């Protein structure tokens, strides 16, 4: 009987806990100073931000205290973290750089983009958002797959700015089609996300723990979806021209290009 | 005969002056060129325009003012930038070129 009561109590606690999950709430803002942020990633206790105006990557703590900078990048855009490396696409030169500790290196690309806007690296795969060619360049070793072409229909892209490889799919911030488009590794279009949500320039994308985060640049919002494309939450406060999103533990970081800051949200109800 | 040569030289000189005065604006030497470009809101657009504009022959550097919707091209010493090249590159960047002006005509 006592054991039975404990099970009921545990179930009740779980049920109440789930009922109180309301998603992400604003916690604080990190002022970056003289930084025009585009991409951001978080590693350990540091925030890595691409500063497109000043052609550098800056590293800060969660209060905005400056740690160090990596200068000399030509218009760095949506950066990516994979293993120990930070991947940096250069919009001006179309080169892809890696930062590993204090060392920087370039990765040679078989297919050259025109406006390397974003990068995602998973396993041996590298996906690059090719802004002016309206496509994604997916490479694995010597194999290159071109995903998408210019247009507004299924399988077509219009100025893509970011990309994410997740669970054997390629998710594209199809910026000026105002949606996220999903492809398989062969370039077959699988569907859209956010097409009915009045996104106004889908600039950045991040996928973590089966949640898709989309930065709506002109709409000053971050939209949170599940993998089926169901809208779970819309964040529309404390954002100013958001360009990128990153989730680290129980914290959600959003780069604000408009105000040169990073907004930090925390999970509520868990 | 000498008088005739002087007269001919005088008219040739006048003709040269006239041609220079009638030369189209885009072939004159300027230090800066300003181009109106509407719709420059996102950084990818602004830096995309910069990327395309640095490829224009004769351009030394490019400055984009997103708020004013203005692109300023600094011209290399002694070089001339063709307006057609500017319009072409602005279109390549995904925009419609607006008014082209010269803030410091020489």
Coordinates of C-alpha atoms in Angstrom, one line a residue:
Chain A
X1 CA 0.0 0.0 0.0
X2 CA 2.8 2.4 1.0
X3 CA 4.7 1.5 -2.2
X4 CA 1.5 2.3 -4.2
X5 CA 1.2 5.7 -2.6
X6 CA 4.8 6.5 -3.4
X7 CA 4.2 5.7 -7.1
X8 CA 1.1 8.0 -7.1
X9 CA 3.1 10.8 -5.5
X10 CA 5.9 10.4 -8.0
X11 CA 3.5 10.5 -10.9
X12 CA 1.8 13.6 -9.4
X13 CA 5.2 15.4 -9.1
X14 CA 6.1 14.6 -12.7
X15 CA 2.7 15.6 -13.9
X16 CA 2.8 18.9 -12.0
X17 CA 6.4 19.5 -13.2
X18 CA 5.4 19.1 -16.8
X19 CA 2.3 21.3 -16.4
X20 CA 4.6 24.1 -15.1
X21 CA 7.1 24.0 -18.0
X22 CA 6.6 27.3 -19.8
X23 CA 9.8 27.3 -21.8
X24 CA 12.3 30.1 -22.0
X25 CA 12.2 33.4 -20.0
X26 CA 14.5 36.4 -20.2
X27 CA 17.3 36.4 -17.6
X28 CA 19.8 39.1 -18.5
X29 CA 21.6 40.9 -21.3
X30 CA 25.3 40.9 -22.1
X31 CA 26.5 44.2 -23.6
X32 CA 29.3 43.5 -26.0
X33 CA 30.6 47.0 -26.5
X34 CA 32.1 47.7 -29.9
X35 CA 30.9 44.5 -31.5
X36 CA 28.4 43.9 -34.4
X37 CA 27.5 40.2 -33.6
X38 CA 26.4 37.8 -36.2
X39 CA 27.1 34.3 -35.1
X40 CA 27.7 32.9 -31.6
X41 CA 28.6 29.7 -29.9
X42 CA 29.3 28.8 -26.3
X43 CA 32.1 26.6 -25.1
X44 CA 32.7 25.9 -21.4
X45 CA 32.3 29.3 -19.7
X46 CA 33.0 31.4 -22.7
X47 CA 31.0 33.1 -25.4
X48 CA 32.5 33.2 -28.9
X49 CA 31.0 35.9 -31.1
X50 CA 31.8 36.8 -34.7
X51 CA 32.2 40.6 -35.0
X52 CA 31.5 41.3 -38.6
X53 CA 32.2 45.0 -38.4
X54 CA 35.6 44.6 -36.9
X55 CA 36.6 41.5 -38.8
X56 CA 37.3 39.3 -35.7
X57 CA 36.1 36.7 -33.4
X58 CA 35.8 37.8 -29.8
X59 CA 35.7 35.6 -26.7
X60 CA 33.9 36.8 -23.6
X61 CA 32.6 35.5 -20.3
X62 CA 28.9 35.4 -19.5
X63 CA 29.0 38.9 -18.0
X64 CA 30.6 40.3 -21.1
X65 CA 34.1 40.5 -19.8
X66 CA 36.6 40.4 -22.6
X67 CA 38.9 37.3 -22.7
X68 CA 40.6 37.5 -26.1
X69 CA 40.1 38.1 -29.8
X70 CA 41.1 36.5 -33.0
X71 CA 41.6 39.3 -35.5
X72 CA 42.0 39.3 -39.3
X73 CA 38.9 37.4 -40.4
X74 CA 37.2 39.1 -43.4
X75 CA 33.5 39.6 -42.5
X76 CA 33.0 36.4 -40.4
X77 CA 29.4 35.3 -40.2
X78 CA 27.6 32.3 -38.6
X79 CA 30.3 30.3 -36.8
X80 CA 30.0 26.7 -35.7
X81 CA 31.4 24.6 -32.9
X82 CA 32.3 21.0 -33.5
X83 CA 34.6 19.1 -31.1
X84 CA 37.5 21.4 -30.1
X85 CA 37.2 23.5 -33.2
X86 CA 35.4 26.7 -34.0
X87 CA 34.5 27.0 -37.7
X88 CA 34.5 30.4 -39.2
X89 CA 33.0 31.2 -42.7
X90 CA 34.3 34.4 -44.3
X91 CA 31.7 36.2 -46.2
X92 CA 34.2 38.5 -48.0
X93 CA 36.7 35.9 -49.2
X94 CA 34.5 32.7 -49.1
X95 CA 37.2 30.9 -47.1
X96 CA 36.4 28.5 -44.3
X97 CA 38.7 28.8 -41.2
X98 CA 39.1 26.7 -38.1
X99 CA 40.2 28.0 -34.7
X100 CA 41.7 25.3 -32.5
X101 CA 43.2 26.8 -29.3
X102 CA 45.5 29.5 -30.5
X103 CA 45.9 28.0 -34.0
X104 CA 44.0 29.0 -37.0
X105 CA 43.8 27.1 -40.3
X106 CA 41.8 27.0 -43.5
X107 CA 39.8 24.2 -45.0
X108 CA 40.1 23.9 -48.8
X109 CA 36.7 23.8 -50.5
X110 CA 36.1 21.9 -53.7
X111 CA 33.1 24.0 -54.6
X112 CA 33.5 27.7 -53.9
X113 CA 30.6 29.7 -52.5
X114 CA 29.8 33.3 -53.2
X115 CA 29.0 34.7 -49.8
X116 CA 29.8 32.0 -47.2
X117 CA 27.2 33.0 -44.7
X118 CA 27.0 30.0 -42.3
X119 CA 28.5 26.6 -41.6
X120 CA 27.6 23.4 -39.9
X121 CA 30.0 20.5 -39.2
X122 CA 28.9 17.1 -38.0
X123 CA 31.1 14.0 -38.3
X124 CA 32.9 14.3 -41.7
X125 CA 30.2 16.5 -43.2
X126 CA 30.5 20.2 -43.8
X127 CA 27.5 22.2 -44.9
X128 CA 28.0 25.9 -46.1
X129 CA 25.2 28.4 -46.7
X130 CA 26.1 29.9 -50.1
X131 CA 24.2 33.2 -49.9
X132 CA 24.6 34.5 -53.5
X133 CA 24.3 31.2 -55.2
X134 CA 21.1 30.4 -53.2
X135 CA 22.2 26.9 -52.2
X136 CA 23.9 24.8 -49.6
X137 CA 27.2 23.1 -50.4
X138 CA 27.4 19.8 -48.5
X139 CA 30.8 18.1 -48.6
X140 CA 32.1 14.8 -47.1
X141 CA 35.6 14.0 -48.1
X142 CA 35.8 14.4 -51.9
X143 CA 32.1 14.1 -52.4
X144 CA 30.1 17.4 -52.9
X145 CA 26.4 17.6 -53.0
X146 CA 24.6 20.8 -54.0
X147 CA 21.4 21.4 -52.2
X148 CA 18.8 23.8 -53.5
X149 CA 18.7 26.4 -56.2
X150 CA 17.4 30.0 -56.5
X151 CA 13.7 30.2 -56.2
X152 CA 10.6 30.2 -53.9
X153 CA 9.2 26.8 -54.4
X154 CA 9.8 23.4 -52.8
X155 CA 13.5 22.6 -52.8
X156 CA 14.4 26.2 -53.8
X157 CA 16.2 28.7 -51.6
X158 CA 16.4 32.5 -51.6
X159 CA 19.5 34.0 -50.0
X160 CA 20.2 31.3 -47.3
X161 CA 22.1 32.6 -44.3
X162 CA 22.6 29.7 -42.0
X163 CA 22.5 25.9 -42.0
X164 CA 22.4 23.1 -39.4
X165 CA 23.1 19.4 -39.9
X166 CA 21.0 17.5 -37.4
X167 CA 19.8 13.9 -37.2
X168 CA 20.7 13.0 -40.8
X169 CA 19.0 16.1 -42.2
X170 CA 20.1 19.5 -43.4
X171 CA 18.1 22.4 -42.0
X172 CA 18.4 25.7 -43.9
X173 CA 17.7 29.2 -42.7
X174 CA 16.1 30.1 -46.0
X175 CA 16.3 33.8 -45.1
X176 CA 14.4 35.7 -47.8
X177 CA 11.9 32.9 -48.3
X178 CA 11.1 33.6 -44.6
X179 CA 11.2 29.9 -43.6
X180 CA 13.3 27.0 -42.6
X181 CA 13.6 24.3 -45.3
X182 CA 14.6 20.7 -44.6
X183 CA 16.6 18.5 -46.9
X184 CA 18.1 15.0 -46.8
X185 CA 21.8 14.5 -47.6
X186 CA 21.0 13.9 -51.3
X187 CA 19.4 17.3 -51.6
X188 CA 15.8 16.0 -51.6
X189 CA 13.5 18.6 -50.1
X190 CA 11.6 17.1 -47.1
X191 CA 9.5 20.1 -46.0
X192 CA 9.3 23.5 -44.4
X193 CA 9.2 24.9 -40.9
X194 CA 7.7 28.3 -39.9
X195 CA 6.2 29.0 -43.3
X196 CA 2.9 30.1 -41.7
X197 CA 4.4 32.1 -38.9
X198 CA 5.1 35.4 -40.7
X199 CA 8.8 35.1 -40.3
X200 CA 10.5 38.2 -41.6
X201 CA 14.0 37.1 -42.7
X202 CA 14.9 33.7 -41.1
X203 CA 18.5 34.6 -40.4
X204 CA 19.9 32.1 -37.9
X205 CA 19.1 28.5 -36.9
X206 CA 20.2 26.2 -34.1
X207 CA 18.9 22.8 -33.2
X208 CA 19.6 21.3 -29.8
X209 CA 17.8 18.5 -28.0
X210 CA 15.2 18.1 -30.8
X211 CA 14.2 21.8 -30.6
X212 CA 14.7 24.1 -33.5
X213 CA 15.5 27.8 -32.8
X214 CA 15.0 30.3 -35.5
X215 CA 16.2 33.9 -35.4
X216 CA 13.6 36.2 -37.1
X217 CA 15.8 39.2 -37.9
X218 CA 13.3 41.8 -38.9
X219 CA 10.5 40.4 -36.8
X220 CA 12.7 40.7 -33.6
X221 CA 11.7 37.2 -32.5
X222 CA 13.1 33.8 -31.8
X223 CA 10.7 31.0 -32.7
X224 CA 11.1 27.6 -31.0
X225 CA 9.8 24.5 -32.9
X226 CA 9.8 20.8 -32.4
X227 CA 11.3 18.6 -35.1
X228 CA 7.8 18.2 -36.7
X229 CA 7.6 22.0 -37.1
X230 CA 5.1 22.6 -34.4
X231 CA 5.6 26.1 -32.9
X232 CA 6.3 25.6 -29.2
X233 CA 7.2 29.2 -28.1
X234 CA 7.8 32.6 -29.5
X235 CA 10.3 34.9 -27.8
X236 CA 9.6 38.5 -28.7
X237 CA 11.0 40.6 -25.9
X238 CA 14.6 41.8 -25.2
X239 CA 15.6 41.1 -28.7
X240 CA 17.0 43.6 -31.3
X241 CA 17.6 42.3 -34.8
X242 CA 18.5 38.8 -33.7
X243 CA 21.0 36.9 -35.9
X244 CA 21.9 33.7 -34.1
X245 CA 20.9 31.4 -31.3
X246 CA 22.8 28.9 -29.2
X247 CA 21.7 26.7 -26.3
X248 CA 24.1 25.8 -23.6
X249 CA 22.8 23.8 -20.7
X250 CA 19.7 25.5 -19.3
X251 CA 20.6 28.8 -21.0
X252 CA 19.6 30.1 -24.4
X253 CA 21.9 32.8 -25.9
X254 CA 20.7 35.1 -28.7
X255 CA 23.0 37.5 -30.6
X256 CA 21.4 40.9 -31.1
X257 CA 22.9 42.7 -34.1
X258 CA 20.8 45.8 -33.6
X259 CA 22.0 46.5 -30.0
X260 CA 25.4 44.8 -30.1
X261 CA 24.4 42.5 -27.2
X262 CA 23.5 38.9 -26.3
X263 CA 20.2 38.2 -24.6
X264 CA 20.3 35.2 -22.2
X265 CA 17.1 33.2 -21.5
X266 CA 16.7 30.5 -19.0
X267 CA 14.5 27.4 -18.9
X268 CA 11.5 27.8 -16.6
X269 CA 9.6 25.1 -14.9
X270 CA 12.1 22.3 -15.1
Chain B
X1 CA 51.4 79.8 -93.7
X2 CA 52.5 80.4 -90.2
X3 CA 49.4 82.4 -89.5
X4 CA 47.2 79.5 -90.8
X5 CA 48.9 77.1 -88.5
X6 CA 48.3 79.4 -85.5
X7 CA 44.6 79.7 -86.5
X8 CA 44.2 75.9 -86.9
X9 CA 45.9 75.3 -83.6
X10 CA 43.6 77.8 -81.9
X11 CA 40.5 76.0 -83.2
X12 CA 41.9 72.6 -82.3
X13 CA 42.4 73.9 -78.8
X14 CA 38.9 75.3 -78.6
X15 CA 37.5 71.9 -79.8
X16 CA 39.4 70.1 -77.0
X17 CA 38.1 72.4 -74.4
X18 CA 34.6 71.9 -75.7
X19 CA 34.9 68.1 -75.7
X20 CA 36.1 68.2 -72.1
X21 CA 33.2 70.4 -71.0
X22 CA 30.8 68.0 -72.7
X23 CA 32.3 64.8 -71.3
X24 CA 29.8 62.7 -69.4
X25 CA 29.9 62.9 -65.6
X26 CA 30.9 59.2 -65.2
X27 CA 34.2 59.6 -67.1
X28 CA 35.5 62.5 -65.0
X29 CA 38.0 61.9 -62.3
X30 CA 36.5 61.9 -58.8
X31 CA 37.8 60.9 -55.4
X32 CA 34.5 59.6 -54.1
X33 CA 31.2 58.3 -55.6
X34 CA 28.0 58.0 -53.6
X35 CA 25.3 55.5 -54.6
X36 CA 21.8 55.4 -53.2
X37 CA 20.7 51.8 -52.4
X38 CA 17.4 51.1 -50.7
X39 CA 16.6 48.1 -48.6
X40 CA 20.0 47.7 -46.9
X41 CA 18.7 46.4 -43.7
X42 CA 20.4 43.1 -42.9
X43 CA 24.2 42.7 -42.4
X44 CA 24.3 40.0 -45.1
X45 CA 22.8 42.5 -47.6
X46 CA 25.1 45.3 -46.5
X47 CA 28.3 43.3 -46.5
X48 CA 27.2 41.5 -49.7
X49 CA 27.0 44.9 -51.4
X50 CA 30.4 45.7 -50.1
X51 CA 31.7 42.3 -51.5
X52 CA 30.4 43.1 -54.9
X53 CA 31.4 46.7 -54.9
X54 CA 35.1 46.1 -54.1
X55 CA 35.2 44.2 -57.4
X56 CA 34.4 47.3 -59.4
X57 CA 37.5 48.5 -61.4
X58 CA 39.0 51.6 -59.9
X59 CA 37.5 51.2 -56.4
X60 CA 39.9 51.6 -53.5
X61 CA 37.5 51.1 -50.6
X62 CA 33.8 50.8 -49.9
X63 CA 31.8 52.2 -47.0
X64 CA 28.1 51.3 -46.5
X65 CA 25.8 53.4 -44.4
X66 CA 22.9 51.1 -43.7
X67 CA 20.8 53.8 -41.9
X68 CA 21.1 56.3 -44.8
X69 CA 21.0 53.6 -47.5
X70 CA 24.2 55.0 -49.0
X71 CA 27.2 53.4 -50.4
X72 CA 30.4 55.5 -50.8
X73 CA 33.1 54.3 -53.1
X74 CA 36.6 55.8 -52.6
X75 CA 38.3 55.9 -56.0
X76 CA 41.9 54.9 -56.6
X77 CA 44.2 57.8 -57.5
X78 CA 43.9 58.7 -61.1
X79 CA 41.3 56.1 -61.8
X80 CA 37.8 56.4 -63.1
X81 CA 34.8 54.3 -62.1
X82 CA 32.2 53.7 -64.8
X83 CA 28.6 54.2 -63.6
X84 CA 27.5 51.2 -65.6
X85 CA 29.9 49.0 -63.6
X86 CA 28.4 50.4 -60.4
X87 CA 24.9 49.7 -61.5
X88 CA 25.8 46.2 -62.6
X89 CA 27.5 45.3 -59.3
X90 CA 24.7 46.7 -57.2
X91 CA 22.2 44.6 -59.2
X92 CA 24.5 41.5 -58.6
X93 CA 24.3 42.2 -54.9
X94 CA 20.5 41.9 -55.2
X95 CA 19.5 45.6 -55.1
X96 CA 18.2 48.3 -57.4
X97 CA 20.8 51.0 -57.9
X98 CA 19.6 54.5 -57.1
X99 CA 21.0 58.0 -57.7
X100 CA 24.8 58.2 -58.3
X101 CA 26.4 61.4 -57.2
X102 CA 29.9 62.9 -56.7
X103 CA 30.4 64.7 -53.4
X104 CA 33.8 66.1 -54.4
X105 CA 33.9 66.8 -58.2
X106 CA 37.3 67.8 -59.3

